[in-house]
Tab-separated table of C-alpha atoms in Angstrom:
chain	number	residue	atom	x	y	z
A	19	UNK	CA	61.912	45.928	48.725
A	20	UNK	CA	59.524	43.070	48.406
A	21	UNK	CA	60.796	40.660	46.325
A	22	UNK	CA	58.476	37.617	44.781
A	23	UNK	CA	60.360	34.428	43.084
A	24	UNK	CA	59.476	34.376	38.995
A	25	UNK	CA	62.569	32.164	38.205
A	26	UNK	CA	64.217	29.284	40.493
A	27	UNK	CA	67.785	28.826	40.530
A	28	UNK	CA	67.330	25.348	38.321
A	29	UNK	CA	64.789	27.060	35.923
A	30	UNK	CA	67.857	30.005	35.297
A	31	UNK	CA	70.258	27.573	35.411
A	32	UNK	CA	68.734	25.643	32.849
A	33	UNK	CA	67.387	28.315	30.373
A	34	UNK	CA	71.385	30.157	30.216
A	35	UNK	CA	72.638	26.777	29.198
A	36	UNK	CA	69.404	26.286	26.717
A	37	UNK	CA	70.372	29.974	25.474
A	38	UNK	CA	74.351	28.562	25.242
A	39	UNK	CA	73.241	25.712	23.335
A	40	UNK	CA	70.852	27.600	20.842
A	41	UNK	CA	74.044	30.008	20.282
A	42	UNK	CA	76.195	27.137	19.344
A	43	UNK	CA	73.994	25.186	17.297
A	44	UNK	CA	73.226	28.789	15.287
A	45	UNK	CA	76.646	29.226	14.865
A	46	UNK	CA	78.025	26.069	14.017
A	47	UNK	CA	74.954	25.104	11.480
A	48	UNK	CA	74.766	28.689	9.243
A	49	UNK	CA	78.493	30.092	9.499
A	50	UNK	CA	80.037	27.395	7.185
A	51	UNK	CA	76.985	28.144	4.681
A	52	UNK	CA	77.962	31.631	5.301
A	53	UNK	CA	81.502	31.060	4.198
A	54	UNK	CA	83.196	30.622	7.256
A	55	UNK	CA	85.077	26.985	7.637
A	56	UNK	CA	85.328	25.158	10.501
A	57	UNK	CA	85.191	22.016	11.785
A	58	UNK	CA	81.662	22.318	12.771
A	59	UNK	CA	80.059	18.898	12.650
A	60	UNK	CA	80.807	17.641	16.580
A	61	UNK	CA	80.720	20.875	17.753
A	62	UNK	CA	76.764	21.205	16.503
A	63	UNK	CA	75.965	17.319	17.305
A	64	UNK	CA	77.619	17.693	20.794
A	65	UNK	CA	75.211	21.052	21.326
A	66	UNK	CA	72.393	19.660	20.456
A	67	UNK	CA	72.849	16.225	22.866
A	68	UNK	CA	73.008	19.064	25.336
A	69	UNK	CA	70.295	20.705	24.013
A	70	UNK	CA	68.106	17.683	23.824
A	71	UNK	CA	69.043	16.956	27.217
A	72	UNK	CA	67.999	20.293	28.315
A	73	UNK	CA	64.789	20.658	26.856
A	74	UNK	CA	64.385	16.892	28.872
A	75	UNK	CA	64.895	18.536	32.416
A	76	UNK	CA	62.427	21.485	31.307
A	77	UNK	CA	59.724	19.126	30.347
A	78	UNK	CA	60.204	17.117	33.589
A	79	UNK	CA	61.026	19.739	35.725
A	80	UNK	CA	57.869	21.708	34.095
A	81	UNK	CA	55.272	18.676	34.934
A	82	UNK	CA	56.853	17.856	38.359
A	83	UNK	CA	57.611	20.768	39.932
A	84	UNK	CA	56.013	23.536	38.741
A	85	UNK	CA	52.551	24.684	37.439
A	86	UNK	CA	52.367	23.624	33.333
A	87	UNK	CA	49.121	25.373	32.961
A	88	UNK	CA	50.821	28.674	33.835
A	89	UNK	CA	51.400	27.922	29.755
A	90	UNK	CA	48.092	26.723	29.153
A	91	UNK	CA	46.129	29.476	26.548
A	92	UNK	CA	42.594	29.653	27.673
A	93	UNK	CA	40.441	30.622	23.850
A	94	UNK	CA	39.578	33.966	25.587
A	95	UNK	CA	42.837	34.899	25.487
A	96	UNK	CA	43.329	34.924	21.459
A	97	UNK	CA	41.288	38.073	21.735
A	98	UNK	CA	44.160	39.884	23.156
A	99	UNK	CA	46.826	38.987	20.236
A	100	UNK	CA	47.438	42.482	19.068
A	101	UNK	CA	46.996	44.403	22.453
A	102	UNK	CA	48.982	41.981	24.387
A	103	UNK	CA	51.961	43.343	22.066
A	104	UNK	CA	51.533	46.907	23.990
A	105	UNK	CA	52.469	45.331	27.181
A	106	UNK	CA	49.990	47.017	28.769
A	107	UNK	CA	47.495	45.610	31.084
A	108	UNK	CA	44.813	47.687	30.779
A	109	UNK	CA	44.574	46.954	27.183
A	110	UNK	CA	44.053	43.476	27.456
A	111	UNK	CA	40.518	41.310	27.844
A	112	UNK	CA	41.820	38.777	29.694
A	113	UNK	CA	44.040	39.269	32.590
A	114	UNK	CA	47.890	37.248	32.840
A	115	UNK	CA	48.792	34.761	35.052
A	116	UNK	CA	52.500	34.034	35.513
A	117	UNK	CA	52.862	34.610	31.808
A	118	UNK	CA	51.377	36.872	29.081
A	119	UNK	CA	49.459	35.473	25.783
A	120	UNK	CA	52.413	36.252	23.716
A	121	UNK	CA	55.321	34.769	25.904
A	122	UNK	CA	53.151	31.724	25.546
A	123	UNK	CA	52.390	31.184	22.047
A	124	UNK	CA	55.989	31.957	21.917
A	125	UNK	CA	56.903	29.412	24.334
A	126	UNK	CA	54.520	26.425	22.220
A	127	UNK	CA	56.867	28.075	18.769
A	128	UNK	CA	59.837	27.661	20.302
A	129	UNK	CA	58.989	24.031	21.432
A	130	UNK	CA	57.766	22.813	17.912
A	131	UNK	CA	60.422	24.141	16.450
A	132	UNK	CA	62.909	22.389	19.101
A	133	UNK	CA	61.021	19.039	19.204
A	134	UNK	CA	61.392	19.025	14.918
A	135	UNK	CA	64.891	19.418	15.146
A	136	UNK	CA	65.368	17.140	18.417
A	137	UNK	CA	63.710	14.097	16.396
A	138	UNK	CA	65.754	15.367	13.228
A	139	UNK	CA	68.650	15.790	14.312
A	140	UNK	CA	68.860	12.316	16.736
A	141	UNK	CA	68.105	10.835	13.339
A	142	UNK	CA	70.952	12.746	11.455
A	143	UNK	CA	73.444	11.801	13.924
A	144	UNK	CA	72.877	8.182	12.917
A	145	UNK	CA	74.747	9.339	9.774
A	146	UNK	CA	77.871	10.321	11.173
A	147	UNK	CA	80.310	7.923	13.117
A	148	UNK	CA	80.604	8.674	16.656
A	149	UNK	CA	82.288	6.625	20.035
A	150	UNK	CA	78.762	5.268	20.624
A	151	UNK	CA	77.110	3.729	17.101
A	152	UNK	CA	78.482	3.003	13.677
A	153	UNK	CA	77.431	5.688	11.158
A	154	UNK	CA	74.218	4.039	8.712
A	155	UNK	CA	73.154	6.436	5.697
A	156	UNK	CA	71.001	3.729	4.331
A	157	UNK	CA	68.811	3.504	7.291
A	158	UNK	CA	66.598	5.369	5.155
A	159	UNK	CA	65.648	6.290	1.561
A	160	UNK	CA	67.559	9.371	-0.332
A	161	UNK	CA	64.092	10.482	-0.504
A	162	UNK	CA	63.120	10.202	3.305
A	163	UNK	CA	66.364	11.796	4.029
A	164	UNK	CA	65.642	14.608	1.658
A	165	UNK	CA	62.321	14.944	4.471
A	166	UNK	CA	64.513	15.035	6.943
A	167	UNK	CA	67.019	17.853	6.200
A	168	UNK	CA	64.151	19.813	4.997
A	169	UNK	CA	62.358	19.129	8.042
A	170	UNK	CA	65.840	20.372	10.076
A	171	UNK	CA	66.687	23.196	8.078
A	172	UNK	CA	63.127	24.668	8.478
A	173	UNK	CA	63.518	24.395	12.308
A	174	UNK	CA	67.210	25.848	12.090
A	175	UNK	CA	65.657	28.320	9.728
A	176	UNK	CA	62.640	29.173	12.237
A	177	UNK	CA	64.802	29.977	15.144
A	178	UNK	CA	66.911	32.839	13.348
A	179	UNK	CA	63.454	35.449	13.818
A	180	UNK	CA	62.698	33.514	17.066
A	181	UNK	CA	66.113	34.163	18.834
A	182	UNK	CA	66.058	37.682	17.180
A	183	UNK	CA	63.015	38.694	18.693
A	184	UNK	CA	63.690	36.740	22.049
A	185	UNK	CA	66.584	39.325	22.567
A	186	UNK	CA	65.141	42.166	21.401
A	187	UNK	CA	62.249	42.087	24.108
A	188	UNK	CA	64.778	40.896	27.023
A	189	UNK	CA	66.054	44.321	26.367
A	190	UNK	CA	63.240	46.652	25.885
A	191	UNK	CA	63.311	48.592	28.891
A	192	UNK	CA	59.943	47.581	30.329
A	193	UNK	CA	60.621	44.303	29.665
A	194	UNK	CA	64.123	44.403	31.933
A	195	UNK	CA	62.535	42.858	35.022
A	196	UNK	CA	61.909	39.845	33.262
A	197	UNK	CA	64.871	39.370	31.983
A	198	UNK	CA	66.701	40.413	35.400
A	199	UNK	CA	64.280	37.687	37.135
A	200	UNK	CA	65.801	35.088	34.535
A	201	UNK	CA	69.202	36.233	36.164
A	202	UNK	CA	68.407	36.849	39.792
A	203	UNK	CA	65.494	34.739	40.093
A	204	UNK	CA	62.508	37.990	41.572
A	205	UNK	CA	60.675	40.266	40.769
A	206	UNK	CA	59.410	43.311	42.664
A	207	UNK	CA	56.002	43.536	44.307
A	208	UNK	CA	55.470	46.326	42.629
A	209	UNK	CA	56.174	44.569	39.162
A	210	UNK	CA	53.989	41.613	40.103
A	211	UNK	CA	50.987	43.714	40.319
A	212	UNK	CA	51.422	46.085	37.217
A	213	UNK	CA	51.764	43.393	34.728
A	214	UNK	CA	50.181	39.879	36.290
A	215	UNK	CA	47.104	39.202	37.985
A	216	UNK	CA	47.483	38.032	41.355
A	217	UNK	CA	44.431	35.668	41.565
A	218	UNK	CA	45.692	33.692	38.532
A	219	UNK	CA	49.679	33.567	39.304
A	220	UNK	CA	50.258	33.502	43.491
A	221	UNK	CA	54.210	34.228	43.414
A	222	UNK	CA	55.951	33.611	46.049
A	223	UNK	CA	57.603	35.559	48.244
A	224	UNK	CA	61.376	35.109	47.641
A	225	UNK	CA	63.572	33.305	50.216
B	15	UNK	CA	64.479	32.049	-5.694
B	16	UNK	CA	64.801	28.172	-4.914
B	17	UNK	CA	63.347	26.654	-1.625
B	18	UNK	CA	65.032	23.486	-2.099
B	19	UNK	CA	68.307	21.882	-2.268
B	20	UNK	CA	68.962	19.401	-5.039
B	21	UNK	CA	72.116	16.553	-4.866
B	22	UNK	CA	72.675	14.206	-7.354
B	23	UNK	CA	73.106	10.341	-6.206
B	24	UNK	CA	75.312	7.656	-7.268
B	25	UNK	CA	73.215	7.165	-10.181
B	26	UNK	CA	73.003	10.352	-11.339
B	27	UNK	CA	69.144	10.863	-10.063
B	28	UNK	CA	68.092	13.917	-8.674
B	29	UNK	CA	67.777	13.774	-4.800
B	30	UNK	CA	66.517	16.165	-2.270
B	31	UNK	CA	69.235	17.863	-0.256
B	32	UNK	CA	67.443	20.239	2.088
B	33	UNK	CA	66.231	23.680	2.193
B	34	UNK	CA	67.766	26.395	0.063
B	35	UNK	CA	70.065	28.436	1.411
B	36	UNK	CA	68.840	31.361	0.056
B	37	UNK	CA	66.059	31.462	2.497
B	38	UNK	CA	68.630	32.568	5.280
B	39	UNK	CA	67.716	36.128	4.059
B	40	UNK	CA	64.529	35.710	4.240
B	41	UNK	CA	63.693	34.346	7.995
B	42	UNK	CA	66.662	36.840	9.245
B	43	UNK	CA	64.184	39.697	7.040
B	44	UNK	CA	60.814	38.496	8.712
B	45	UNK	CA	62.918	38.895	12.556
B	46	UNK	CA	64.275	42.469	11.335
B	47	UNK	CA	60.372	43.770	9.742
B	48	UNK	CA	58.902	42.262	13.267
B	49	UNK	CA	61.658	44.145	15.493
B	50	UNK	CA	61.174	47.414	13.339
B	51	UNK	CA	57.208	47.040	13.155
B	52	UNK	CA	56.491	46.328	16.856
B	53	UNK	CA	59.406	49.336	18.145
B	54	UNK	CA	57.566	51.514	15.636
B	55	UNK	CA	54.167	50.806	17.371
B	56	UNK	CA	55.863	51.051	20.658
B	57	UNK	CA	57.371	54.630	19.945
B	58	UNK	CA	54.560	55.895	18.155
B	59	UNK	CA	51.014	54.282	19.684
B	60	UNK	CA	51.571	53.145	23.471
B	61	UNK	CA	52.298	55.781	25.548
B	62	UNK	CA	55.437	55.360	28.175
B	63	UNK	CA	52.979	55.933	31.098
B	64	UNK	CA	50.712	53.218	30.156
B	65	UNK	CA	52.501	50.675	31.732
């Protein structure tokens, strides 16, 4: 079997314990409003310090050592919203690089979403005590506060549909060899060249 | 349906809170009708040889 490298080993590493983090911070923000009592503040602040520092090594990692217009959406592309949903190449106007149109504007939700409640929630955590600052609620206005938690809540809000539909394509079964190359790192040659074009994504053969 | 969350202060003014949590329903709703829609249009419009 010829395999080609989709995923390297920090890229894997790196999304599982983005995927760990999301999890957490899903769990410990909506259960209590759900009815379920816990202690869940540190728990959620401590996830998303790890989260943060995740999404830190992604954007690095993204514009040092990989290829950040692999996630670039050329305007051609918008022609291909609905067919791109088929997963079917034929259907499409514009052929895929490493990723398809969809996976992309998902990508650019996803990061709006986490970037809203990165810059949130760093400011929220100035409101509770902690070993490394001295809680301050008046560092801002009731009002601007308000702004805030709506701001946070939206973004918690947003990633309930976003995680939902994130697992339900990992395990459609023709979209299992992506989510096996998030685990083992390849896909199959075969693979490559039914759903990517190979003069806009040159994978590399693995090992 | 509210959208917001409403506290009071220490002088009894009317401060916002957040987002309602009503809305839980909602966003959860929009992932379900997305799932359902697009396995629908899976099932019934691509064929399983298209690929």
């Amino acid at each position: 079997m010829n395999a080609l490298l989709r995923h390297t080993l920090a890229t894997r590493i790196n999304h599982w314990l983005m995927a760990a983090c999301m999890v957490a911070l899903l769990l410990t923000g909506f259960l209590p409003i759900l009815g379920i009592k816990f202690a869940w503040v540190t728990l959620h602040w401590v996830s998303g310090v790890i989260f943060t520092a995740s999404v830190l090594f992604h954007i690095i990692y993204a514009l040092t050592r990989q290829d950040w217009r692999s996630m670039w959406i050329a305007r051609g592309e918008f022609a291909d919203v609905l067919s791109s949903l088929s997963g079917s190449l034929k259907a499409l106007k514009v052929s895929p690089g490493k990723y398809w149109l969809m996976q992309k504007i998902y990508h650019h939700l996803v990061a709006i979403m986490s970037l809203v409640a990165i810059v949130t929630g760093i400011l929220m955590l100035l409101k509770i005590d902690s070993p490394f600052w001295t809680r301050d609620p008046y560092l801002f206005s009731g009002e601007s506060w308000g702004i805030i938690y709506v701001l946070h809540d939206f973004s918690g809000l947003c990633f309930i549909p976003l995680i939902m539909m994130h697992v339900y394509f990992a395990i459609r079964p023709e979209k299992l060899f992506y989510t096996r190359s998030m685990v083992k790192g390849w896909i199959t040659d075969e693979e490559y060249r039914a759903h990517h074009d190979p003069e806009k994504w040159n994978a590399k053969r693995k090992g | 349906m509210d959208i917001f969350r409403y506290t009071s202060d220490a002088w009894g003014q009317r401060v916002l809170e957040g987002l309602s949590w009503d809305l839980i329903g909602y966003f959860a709703g929009a992932g379900v009708v997305f799932i359902v829609l697009h396995a629908g249009y899976m099932h019934f419009f691509v064929k399983k040889s298209g690929q």
